[in-house]
mmCIF file of C-alpha atoms in Angstrom:
data_model
loop_
_atom_site.group_PDB
_atom_site.id
_atom_site.type_symbol
_atom_site.label_atom_id
_atom_site.label_comp_id
_atom_site.label_asym_id
_atom_site.label_seq_id
_atom_site.Cartn_x
_atom_site.Cartn_y
_atom_site.Cartn_z
ATOM 1 C CA UNK A 1 63.400 173.241 91.397
ATOM 2 C CA UNK A 2 64.656 170.911 88.711
ATOM 3 C CA UNK A 3 67.996 171.215 87.060
ATOM 4 C CA UNK A 4 68.332 170.740 83.350
ATOM 5 C CA UNK A 5 71.338 168.843 82.107
ATOM 6 C CA UNK A 6 72.923 169.747 78.845
ATOM 7 C CA UNK A 7 74.441 167.002 76.731
ATOM 8 C CA UNK A 8 78.139 167.544 76.091
ATOM 9 C CA UNK A 9 78.866 169.024 72.696
ATOM 10 C CA UNK A 10 80.947 166.836 70.386
ATOM 11 C CA UNK A 11 84.538 167.894 69.935
ATOM 12 C CA UNK A 12 84.754 169.501 66.512
ATOM 13 C CA UNK A 13 88.383 168.427 66.248
ATOM 14 C CA UNK A 14 87.411 164.745 66.315
ATOM 15 C CA UNK A 15 86.077 163.616 62.967
ATOM 16 C CA UNK A 16 84.061 160.409 62.929
ATOM 17 C CA UNK A 17 84.935 158.159 60.010
ATOM 18 C CA UNK A 18 82.720 155.267 58.994
ATOM 19 C CA UNK A 19 84.355 151.817 59.015
ATOM 20 C CA UNK A 20 83.870 151.356 55.275
ATOM 21 C CA UNK A 21 85.572 154.681 54.606
ATOM 22 C CA UNK A 22 88.518 153.681 56.793
ATOM 23 C CA UNK A 23 88.794 150.420 54.859
ATOM 24 C CA UNK A 24 88.836 152.211 51.514
ATOM 25 C CA UNK A 25 91.692 154.526 52.461
ATOM 26 C CA UNK A 26 93.885 151.722 53.757
ATOM 27 C CA UNK A 27 97.158 151.598 51.766
ATOM 28 C CA UNK A 28 96.791 147.836 51.272
ATOM 29 C CA UNK A 29 93.668 148.255 49.137
ATOM 30 C CA UNK A 30 95.510 148.289 45.808
ATOM 31 C CA UNK A 31 97.619 145.299 46.806
ATOM 32 C CA UNK A 32 94.579 143.312 47.940
ATOM 33 C CA UNK A 33 92.648 144.003 44.745
ATOM 34 C CA UNK A 34 95.713 143.329 42.601
ATOM 35 C CA UNK A 35 96.371 140.020 44.345
ATOM 36 C CA UNK A 36 92.775 138.868 43.851
ATOM 37 C CA UNK A 37 92.802 139.838 40.176
ATOM 38 C CA UNK A 38 96.143 138.126 39.523
ATOM 39 C CA UNK A 39 95.050 134.876 41.149
ATOM 40 C CA UNK A 40 91.759 134.948 39.241
ATOM 41 C CA UNK A 41 93.582 135.590 35.960
ATOM 42 C CA UNK A 42 96.129 132.816 36.308
ATOM 43 C CA UNK A 43 93.563 130.484 37.818
ATOM 44 C CA UNK A 44 91.678 130.853 34.548
ATOM 45 C CA UNK A 45 94.587 130.615 32.090
ATOM 46 C CA UNK A 46 96.999 128.340 33.976
ATOM 47 C CA UNK A 47 94.822 126.518 36.499
ATOM 48 C CA UNK A 48 95.418 123.111 34.901
ATOM 49 C CA UNK A 49 99.143 123.595 34.347
ATOM 50 C CA UNK A 50 100.285 122.563 37.814
ATOM 51 C CA UNK A 51 100.727 126.156 38.974
ATOM 52 C CA UNK A 52 98.456 125.542 41.959
ATOM 53 C CA UNK A 53 99.709 122.051 42.744
ATOM 54 C CA UNK A 54 102.057 121.742 45.729
ATOM 55 C CA UNK A 55 105.242 122.043 43.674
ATOM 56 C CA UNK A 56 103.873 124.950 41.648
ATOM 57 C CA UNK A 57 102.762 126.809 44.777
ATOM 58 C CA UNK A 58 106.233 126.412 46.280
ATOM 59 C CA UNK A 59 107.731 127.663 43.024
ATOM 60 C CA UNK A 60 105.968 131.018 42.972
ATOM 61 C CA UNK A 61 106.090 131.303 46.759
ATOM 62 C CA UNK A 62 109.905 131.206 46.693
ATOM 63 C CA UNK A 63 110.019 133.830 43.940
ATOM 64 C CA UNK A 64 107.573 136.026 45.878
ATOM 65 C CA UNK A 65 109.682 135.590 49.016
ATOM 66 C CA UNK A 66 112.734 136.940 47.181
ATOM 67 C CA UNK A 67 110.885 140.129 46.357
ATOM 68 C CA UNK A 68 109.301 140.314 49.808
ATOM 69 C CA UNK A 69 112.611 140.288 51.694
ATOM 70 C CA UNK A 70 113.876 143.436 49.986
ATOM 71 C CA UNK A 71 110.405 145.011 49.706
ATOM 72 C CA UNK A 72 110.018 145.128 53.498
ATOM 73 C CA UNK A 73 113.217 147.159 53.866
ATOM 74 C CA UNK A 74 112.294 149.400 50.947
ATOM 75 C CA UNK A 75 108.792 149.932 52.387
ATOM 76 C CA UNK A 76 109.960 151.145 55.791
ATOM 77 C CA UNK A 77 112.535 153.417 54.181
ATOM 78 C CA UNK A 78 110.022 154.882 51.718
ATOM 79 C CA UNK A 79 107.501 155.533 54.486
ATOM 80 C CA UNK A 80 110.327 157.412 56.239
ATOM 81 C CA UNK A 81 110.586 159.544 53.095
ATOM 82 C CA UNK A 82 113.755 158.127 51.521
ATOM 83 C CA UNK A 83 114.894 155.794 48.721
ATOM 84 C CA UNK A 84 117.726 153.294 48.504
ATOM 85 C CA UNK A 85 118.805 152.621 44.943
ATOM 86 C CA UNK A 86 121.888 150.702 46.075
ATOM 87 C CA UNK A 87 119.923 147.614 47.204
ATOM 88 C CA UNK A 88 120.634 145.597 44.052
ATOM 89 C CA UNK A 89 124.338 146.384 44.122
ATOM 90 C CA UNK A 90 124.394 145.640 47.861
ATOM 91 C CA UNK A 91 123.049 142.152 47.121
ATOM 92 C CA UNK A 92 125.826 141.432 44.638
ATOM 93 C CA UNK A 93 128.473 143.006 46.881
ATOM 94 C CA UNK A 94 127.377 141.056 49.970
ATOM 95 C CA UNK A 95 127.379 137.755 48.113
ATOM 96 C CA UNK A 96 130.850 138.246 46.658
ATOM 97 C CA UNK A 97 132.265 139.482 49.979
ATOM 98 C CA UNK A 98 130.858 136.417 51.709
ATOM 99 C CA UNK A 99 132.398 134.115 49.106
ATOM 100 C CA UNK A 100 135.812 135.818 49.152
ATOM 101 C CA UNK A 101 136.059 135.701 52.937
ATOM 102 C CA UNK A 102 135.023 132.043 53.166
ATOM 103 C CA UNK A 103 136.424 130.443 50.007
ATOM 104 C CA UNK A 104 139.475 132.580 49.234
ATOM 105 C CA UNK A 105 140.547 133.602 52.738
ATOM 106 C CA UNK A 106 139.479 130.464 54.566
ATOM 107 C CA UNK A 107 137.222 132.091 57.140
ATOM 108 C CA UNK A 108 134.554 129.929 58.792
ATOM 109 C CA UNK A 109 131.247 130.459 57.041
ATOM 110 C CA UNK A 110 129.582 131.898 60.137
ATOM 111 C CA UNK A 111 132.373 134.474 60.486
ATOM 112 C CA UNK A 112 132.151 135.433 56.797
ATOM 113 C CA UNK A 113 128.395 135.906 57.033
ATOM 114 C CA UNK A 114 128.643 137.928 60.250
ATOM 115 C CA UNK A 115 131.393 140.189 58.877
ATOM 116 C CA UNK A 116 129.433 140.746 55.667
ATOM 117 C CA UNK A 117 126.298 141.753 57.562
ATOM 118 C CA UNK A 118 128.254 144.095 59.816
ATOM 119 C CA UNK A 119 130.029 145.806 56.923
ATOM 120 C CA UNK A 120 126.915 146.162 54.752
ATOM 121 C CA UNK A 121 124.867 147.564 57.636
ATOM 122 C CA UNK A 122 127.709 150.041 58.184
ATOM 123 C CA UNK A 123 127.438 151.021 54.510
ATOM 124 C CA UNK A 124 123.711 151.551 55.032
ATOM 125 C CA UNK A 125 124.487 153.843 57.961
ATOM 126 C CA UNK A 126 126.942 155.780 55.772
ATOM 127 C CA UNK A 127 124.234 156.149 53.134
ATOM 128 C CA UNK A 128 121.848 157.588 55.699
ATOM 129 C CA UNK A 129 124.505 159.802 57.293
ATOM 130 C CA UNK A 130 125.447 161.315 53.928
ATOM 131 C CA UNK A 131 121.811 162.025 53.120
ATOM 132 C CA UNK A 132 121.332 163.768 56.467
ATOM 133 C CA UNK A 133 124.622 165.677 56.518
ATOM 134 C CA UNK A 134 124.665 166.858 52.905
ATOM 135 C CA UNK A 135 120.940 167.461 52.480
ATOM 136 C CA UNK A 136 121.155 165.766 49.084
ATOM 137 C CA UNK A 137 118.212 163.660 47.899
ATOM 138 C CA UNK A 138 118.642 160.021 48.869
ATOM 139 C CA UNK A 139 118.039 159.229 45.203
ATOM 140 C CA UNK A 140 121.368 160.840 44.301
ATOM 141 C CA UNK A 141 123.409 159.497 47.216
ATOM 142 C CA UNK A 142 122.256 155.898 46.825
ATOM 143 C CA UNK A 143 122.541 156.090 43.034
ATOM 144 C CA UNK A 144 126.227 156.896 43.565
ATOM 145 C CA UNK A 145 126.537 153.895 45.892
ATOM 146 C CA UNK A 146 124.802 151.741 43.287
ATOM 147 C CA UNK A 147 127.755 152.311 40.941
ATOM 148 C CA UNK A 148 130.408 152.266 43.673
ATOM 149 C CA UNK A 149 129.294 148.925 45.088
ATOM 150 C CA UNK A 150 128.783 147.312 41.690
ATOM 151 C CA UNK A 151 132.254 148.407 40.620
ATOM 152 C CA UNK A 152 133.827 147.143 43.848
ATOM 153 C CA UNK A 153 131.980 143.852 43.474
ATOM 154 C CA UNK A 154 133.308 143.198 39.980
ATOM 155 C CA UNK A 155 136.820 144.402 40.871
ATOM 156 C CA UNK A 156 137.009 142.289 44.024
ATOM 157 C CA UNK A 157 135.766 139.176 42.294
ATOM 158 C CA UNK A 158 138.229 139.510 39.420
ATOM 159 C CA UNK A 159 141.128 140.527 41.690
ATOM 160 C CA UNK A 160 140.802 137.509 43.972
ATOM 161 C CA UNK A 161 139.608 134.835 41.537
ATOM 162 C CA UNK A 162 140.169 136.143 37.986
ATOM 163 C CA UNK A 163 136.488 135.523 37.293
ATOM 164 C CA UNK A 164 133.132 137.030 38.134
ATOM 165 C CA UNK A 165 131.604 133.863 39.601
ATOM 166 C CA UNK A 166 133.032 132.410 42.817
ATOM 167 C CA UNK A 167 132.184 128.769 43.519
ATOM 168 C CA UNK A 168 132.965 126.520 46.452
ATOM 169 C CA UNK A 169 130.600 128.197 48.909
ATOM 170 C CA UNK A 170 128.494 125.060 49.333
ATOM 171 C CA UNK A 171 131.487 123.079 50.548
ATOM 172 C CA UNK A 172 132.501 125.806 53.002
ATOM 173 C CA UNK A 173 128.924 126.072 54.280
ATOM 174 C CA UNK A 174 128.575 122.345 54.920
ATOM 175 C CA UNK A 175 127.629 121.817 58.565
ATOM 176 C CA UNK A 176 127.817 125.524 59.424
ATOM 177 C CA UNK A 177 125.085 126.568 61.863
ATOM 178 C CA UNK A 178 124.655 130.103 60.545
ATOM 179 C CA UNK A 179 124.676 129.007 56.904
ATOM 180 C CA UNK A 180 121.806 126.639 57.718
ATOM 181 C CA UNK A 181 119.727 129.582 58.946
ATOM 182 C CA UNK A 182 119.885 131.062 55.451
ATOM 183 C CA UNK A 183 120.204 127.990 53.230
ATOM 184 C CA UNK A 184 118.412 125.210 55.063
ATOM 185 C CA UNK A 185 114.819 123.984 54.936
ATOM 186 C CA UNK A 186 112.168 123.313 57.569
ATOM 187 C CA UNK A 187 109.132 121.027 57.882
ATOM 188 C CA UNK A 188 110.775 118.220 55.909
ATOM 189 C CA UNK A 189 109.100 115.582 58.074
ATOM 190 C CA UNK A 190 105.679 117.114 57.464
ATOM 191 C CA UNK A 191 106.064 116.910 53.687
ATOM 192 C CA UNK A 192 107.366 113.332 53.912
ATOM 193 C CA UNK A 193 104.231 112.409 55.866
ATOM 194 C CA UNK A 194 102.033 114.224 53.329
ATOM 195 C CA UNK A 195 103.742 112.335 50.520
ATOM 196 C CA UNK A 196 103.207 108.987 52.260
ATOM 197 C CA UNK A 197 99.550 109.905 52.804
ATOM 198 C CA UNK A 198 99.153 110.714 49.113
ATOM 199 C CA UNK A 199 98.376 114.385 49.688
ATOM 200 C CA UNK A 200 101.278 115.594 47.548
ATOM 201 C CA UNK A 201 103.088 113.997 44.617
ATOM 202 C CA UNK A 202 106.151 111.806 45.085
ATOM 203 C CA UNK A 203 108.970 110.813 42.778
ATOM 204 C CA UNK A 204 108.395 107.531 40.946
ATOM 205 C CA UNK A 205 111.840 106.936 39.443
ATOM 206 C CA UNK A 206 115.493 107.281 40.333
ATOM 207 C CA UNK A 207 117.218 107.451 43.685
ATOM 208 C CA UNK A 208 114.438 109.624 45.125
ATOM 209 C CA UNK A 209 111.605 107.230 44.297
ATOM 210 C CA UNK A 210 108.903 107.463 46.948
ATOM 211 C CA UNK A 211 110.148 110.778 48.328
ATOM 212 C CA UNK A 212 107.881 113.867 48.135
ATOM 213 C CA UNK A 213 108.528 116.374 45.371
ATOM 214 C CA UNK A 214 108.751 119.031 48.115
ATOM 215 C CA UNK A 215 111.302 118.201 50.769
ATOM 216 C CA UNK A 216 110.775 121.286 52.929
ATOM 217 C CA UNK A 217 110.147 125.016 53.037
ATOM 218 C CA UNK A 218 113.276 127.052 52.159
ATOM 219 C CA UNK A 219 114.557 129.404 54.830
ATOM 220 C CA UNK A 220 114.150 132.271 52.349
ATOM 221 C CA UNK A 221 110.374 131.917 52.743
ATOM 222 C CA UNK A 222 110.731 131.864 56.523
ATOM 223 C CA UNK A 223 112.854 135.024 56.434
ATOM 224 C CA UNK A 224 110.337 136.759 54.158
ATOM 225 C CA UNK A 225 107.401 135.983 56.441
ATOM 226 C CA UNK A 226 109.392 136.874 59.550
ATOM 227 C CA UNK A 227 110.534 140.219 58.161
ATOM 228 C CA UNK A 228 107.003 141.082 57.009
ATOM 229 C CA UNK A 229 105.589 140.305 60.463
ATOM 230 C CA UNK A 230 108.351 142.269 62.164
ATOM 231 C CA UNK A 231 107.931 145.267 59.842
ATOM 232 C CA UNK A 232 104.158 145.325 60.303
ATOM 233 C CA UNK A 233 104.498 145.085 64.090
ATOM 234 C CA UNK A 234 107.125 147.831 64.125
ATOM 235 C CA UNK A 235 104.964 150.211 62.116
ATOM 236 C CA UNK A 236 101.625 149.581 63.780
ATOM 237 C CA UNK A 237 102.402 148.618 67.364
ATOM 238 C CA UNK A 238 105.396 150.688 68.464
ATOM 239 C CA UNK A 239 106.275 154.301 69.105
ATOM 240 C CA UNK A 240 109.140 153.952 66.652
ATOM 241 C CA UNK A 241 106.607 153.113 63.935
ATOM 242 C CA UNK A 242 104.868 156.431 64.611
ATOM 243 C CA UNK A 243 108.246 158.124 64.283
ATOM 244 C CA UNK A 244 108.774 156.474 60.878
ATOM 245 C CA UNK A 245 105.460 157.833 59.598
ATOM 246 C CA UNK A 246 106.157 161.259 61.083
ATOM 247 C CA UNK A 247 109.666 161.442 59.604
ATOM 248 C CA UNK A 248 108.295 160.727 56.139
ATOM 249 C CA UNK A 249 105.166 162.861 56.428
ATOM 250 C CA UNK A 250 106.638 166.167 57.601
ATOM 251 C CA UNK A 251 110.185 165.895 58.908
ATOM 252 C CA UNK A 252 110.371 169.460 60.218
ATOM 253 C CA UNK A 253 107.094 169.258 62.106
ATOM 254 C CA UNK A 254 108.204 165.894 63.508
ATOM 255 C CA UNK A 255 111.391 167.493 64.825
ATOM 256 C CA UNK A 256 109.339 170.187 66.563
ATOM 257 C CA UNK A 257 107.492 167.538 68.596
ATOM 258 C CA UNK A 258 110.655 165.669 69.544
ATOM 259 C CA UNK A 259 110.900 162.927 66.924
ATOM 260 C CA UNK A 260 114.574 161.985 66.288
ATOM 261 C CA UNK A 261 114.129 162.201 62.528
ATOM 262 C CA UNK A 262 117.803 161.828 61.621
ATOM 263 C CA UNK A 263 118.211 158.707 63.745
ATOM 264 C CA UNK A 264 115.028 157.191 62.313
ATOM 265 C CA UNK A 265 116.148 157.710 58.725
ATOM 266 C CA UNK A 266 119.648 156.311 59.329
ATOM 267 C CA UNK A 267 118.219 153.238 61.058
ATOM 268 C CA UNK A 268 115.900 152.649 58.109
ATOM 269 C CA UNK A 269 118.857 152.799 55.697
ATOM 270 C CA UNK A 270 120.609 150.252 57.911
ATOM 271 C CA UNK A 271 117.544 148.007 57.898
ATOM 272 C CA UNK A 272 117.353 148.223 54.107
ATOM 273 C CA UNK A 273 120.981 147.053 53.937
ATOM 274 C CA UNK A 274 120.177 144.239 56.385
ATOM 275 C CA UNK A 275 117.348 143.002 54.147
ATOM 276 C CA UNK A 276 119.662 143.092 51.120
ATOM 277 C CA UNK A 277 122.168 140.955 53.057
ATOM 278 C CA UNK A 278 119.464 138.455 53.976
ATOM 279 C CA UNK A 279 118.562 138.149 50.293
ATOM 280 C CA UNK A 280 122.227 137.748 49.302
ATOM 281 C CA UNK A 281 122.907 135.139 51.991
ATOM 282 C CA UNK A 282 119.905 133.011 51.021
ATOM 283 C CA UNK A 283 120.834 133.273 47.356
ATOM 284 C CA UNK A 284 124.491 132.333 47.911
ATOM 285 C CA UNK A 285 123.523 129.329 50.038
ATOM 286 C CA UNK A 286 120.936 128.209 47.475
ATOM 287 C CA UNK A 287 123.312 128.290 44.507
ATOM 288 C CA UNK A 288 126.508 127.472 46.397
ATOM 289 C CA UNK A 289 128.257 130.336 44.646
ATOM 290 C CA UNK A 290 128.391 134.118 44.345
ATOM 291 C CA UNK A 291 128.282 136.168 41.155
ATOM 292 C CA UNK A 292 129.216 139.796 40.605
ATOM 293 C CA UNK A 293 126.144 140.499 38.469
ATOM 294 C CA UNK A 294 123.522 139.334 40.952
ATOM 295 C CA UNK A 295 120.986 141.826 42.250
ATOM 296 C CA UNK A 296 120.653 143.798 39.007
ATOM 297 C CA UNK A 297 117.478 145.931 39.008
ATOM 298 C CA UNK A 298 116.377 144.554 42.385
ATOM 299 C CA UNK A 299 116.170 148.071 43.804
ATOM 300 C CA UNK A 300 113.504 148.996 41.261
ATOM 301 C CA UNK A 301 111.634 145.741 41.771
ATOM 302 C CA UNK A 302 111.531 146.401 45.512
ATOM 303 C CA UNK A 303 110.209 149.927 44.973
ATOM 304 C CA UNK A 304 107.570 148.630 42.555
ATOM 305 C CA UNK A 305 106.371 146.088 45.130
ATOM 306 C CA UNK A 306 106.057 148.856 47.704
ATOM 307 C CA UNK A 307 104.173 151.183 45.353
ATOM 308 C CA UNK A 308 101.809 148.401 44.257
ATOM 309 C CA UNK A 309 101.215 147.856 47.974
ATOM 310 C CA UNK A 310 99.916 151.406 48.355
ATOM 311 C CA UNK A 311 102.889 153.422 49.625
ATOM 312 C CA UNK A 312 103.359 157.003 48.481
ATOM 313 C CA UNK A 313 106.591 158.041 46.804
ATOM 314 C CA UNK A 314 106.508 161.214 48.894
ATOM 315 C CA UNK A 315 106.686 159.261 52.175
ATOM 316 C CA UNK A 316 104.559 159.189 55.307
ATOM 317 C CA UNK A 317 102.045 156.654 54.009
ATOM 318 C CA UNK A 318 102.253 152.942 53.323
ATOM 319 C CA UNK A 319 101.972 149.432 54.701
ATOM 320 C CA UNK A 320 104.312 146.467 55.026
ATOM 321 C CA UNK A 321 101.369 144.136 54.410
ATOM 322 C CA UNK A 322 100.710 146.016 51.176
ATOM 323 C CA UNK A 323 104.372 145.664 50.153
ATOM 324 C CA UNK A 324 104.207 141.926 50.906
ATOM 325 C CA UNK A 325 101.121 141.636 48.701
ATOM 326 C CA UNK A 326 102.976 143.531 45.984
ATOM 327 C CA UNK A 327 105.758 140.948 46.227
ATOM 328 C CA UNK A 328 103.233 138.112 45.919
ATOM 329 C CA UNK A 329 101.773 139.767 42.813
ATOM 330 C CA UNK A 330 105.283 140.050 41.424
ATOM 331 C CA UNK A 331 106.066 136.369 42.017
ATOM 332 C CA UNK A 332 102.720 135.030 40.801
ATOM 333 C CA UNK A 333 102.851 137.039 37.564
ATOM 334 C CA UNK A 334 106.448 136.032 36.825
ATOM 335 C CA UNK A 335 105.880 132.325 37.377
ATOM 336 C CA UNK A 336 102.297 132.364 36.105
ATOM 337 C CA UNK A 337 103.461 133.416 32.654
ATOM 338 C CA UNK A 338 105.872 130.477 32.659
ATOM 339 C CA UNK A 339 103.133 128.014 33.626
ATOM 340 C CA UNK A 340 100.821 129.538 31.003
ATOM 341 C CA UNK A 341 103.545 129.085 28.332
ATOM 342 C CA UNK A 342 103.424 132.801 27.594
ATOM 343 C CA UNK A 343 106.307 134.845 26.264
ATOM 344 C CA UNK A 344 108.559 135.720 29.203
ATOM 345 C CA UNK A 345 109.015 139.289 27.968
ATOM 346 C CA UNK A 346 105.329 139.910 28.749
ATOM 347 C CA UNK A 347 106.251 139.868 32.437
ATOM 348 C CA UNK A 348 107.347 143.500 32.280
ATOM 349 C CA UNK A 349 104.143 144.426 30.436
ATOM 350 C CA UNK A 350 101.963 142.779 33.083
ATOM 351 C CA UNK A 351 103.991 144.324 35.870
ATOM 352 C CA UNK A 352 103.723 147.815 34.400
ATOM 353 C CA UNK A 353 99.974 147.455 33.962
ATOM 354 C CA UNK A 354 99.483 146.221 37.526
ATOM 355 C CA UNK A 355 101.643 149.027 38.877
ATOM 356 C CA UNK A 356 99.717 151.666 36.936
ATOM 357 C CA UNK A 357 96.295 150.280 37.905
ATOM 358 C CA UNK A 358 97.225 149.957 41.576
ATOM 359 C CA UNK A 359 98.591 153.497 41.805
ATOM 360 C CA UNK A 360 95.637 155.056 39.970
ATOM 361 C CA UNK A 361 93.103 153.142 42.057
ATOM 362 C CA UNK A 362 94.807 153.986 45.340
ATOM 363 C CA UNK A 363 95.096 157.656 44.427
ATOM 364 C CA UNK A 364 91.573 157.954 43.041
ATOM 365 C CA UNK A 365 89.812 156.255 45.964
ATOM 366 C CA UNK A 366 91.850 158.166 48.535
ATOM 367 C CA UNK A 367 90.908 161.470 46.875
ATOM 368 C CA UNK A 368 87.217 160.548 46.859
ATOM 369 C CA UNK A 369 87.165 159.530 50.496
ATOM 370 C CA UNK A 370 89.370 162.279 51.929
ATOM 371 C CA UNK A 371 88.268 165.100 49.640
ATOM 372 C CA UNK A 372 91.836 165.751 48.459
ATOM 373 C CA UNK A 373 92.363 167.532 45.184
#
């Protein structure tokens, strides 16, 4: 007597999704397409302007890195379902605090930088705590801190120095190990060798004759790449990354399954403040000074990078890689218009168009693939 075997029935709860469909609903799609289009556009209109020579590449890479540093923090926070509109003011505040502690009060540069980071991260925790405790939208709470920090920045600068720009930071940072982590450069020997080999241009006149036009990669670029890698790893390879998505997708449901939503959100506010401090530190070391008006509108630029990269304003969906691509688009467009000798005011026009196209494309394709209405 033979026994008949019945094939196991497929689990109706498990939906098979084709690889191409998974690719199309990735949040990075808009950023990838936008990056390709931007490079094609400026390759056509500014390809012979030096934009894609070694010095030109470094130029727009540094600008992109500025946006990327703050975009990574904004991305993680937005995926967790919150906004931080105080990022720009935090940049100005951190820079001025660093300069006051080192130049005016005589602190060692490493101590001034450490104290600034600690205090600004504490402010980020206060932002998150207020959002959680009051139940107010993070838009309102951080908007209040935008004005509070900007006012304190201007007041502190004028009170201690009678001016809004504080110089002398470069002298205080000379030889400081922690300042070098934010204001130094790496791979100088590599570029010297490339210059000697004729692979990149060298100076032909003056005291720098024979030296390469690029003397190293600024630490700002290193920080940007490092933060992007860390953010991507955190989101995609750790349990905490799942918590971030859950906290932004449906906070109440996440709480029911044991996700510490409040702690996740506060930590993301703290990380956003950390990224703002990294930006401020690199900027202060680059210019050798701090200014009370630095960081204006950076919070909106960070959010735009994240949205171009495919994140949803409602939270629970996004990608650090997409935000990094949004930052690259930002930097290439800004510097590409300069290399193309276009009117600088067109930058905002281009940026608005790219933002609109990326959001529409992401939304439209996701609706087609997932059947959302």
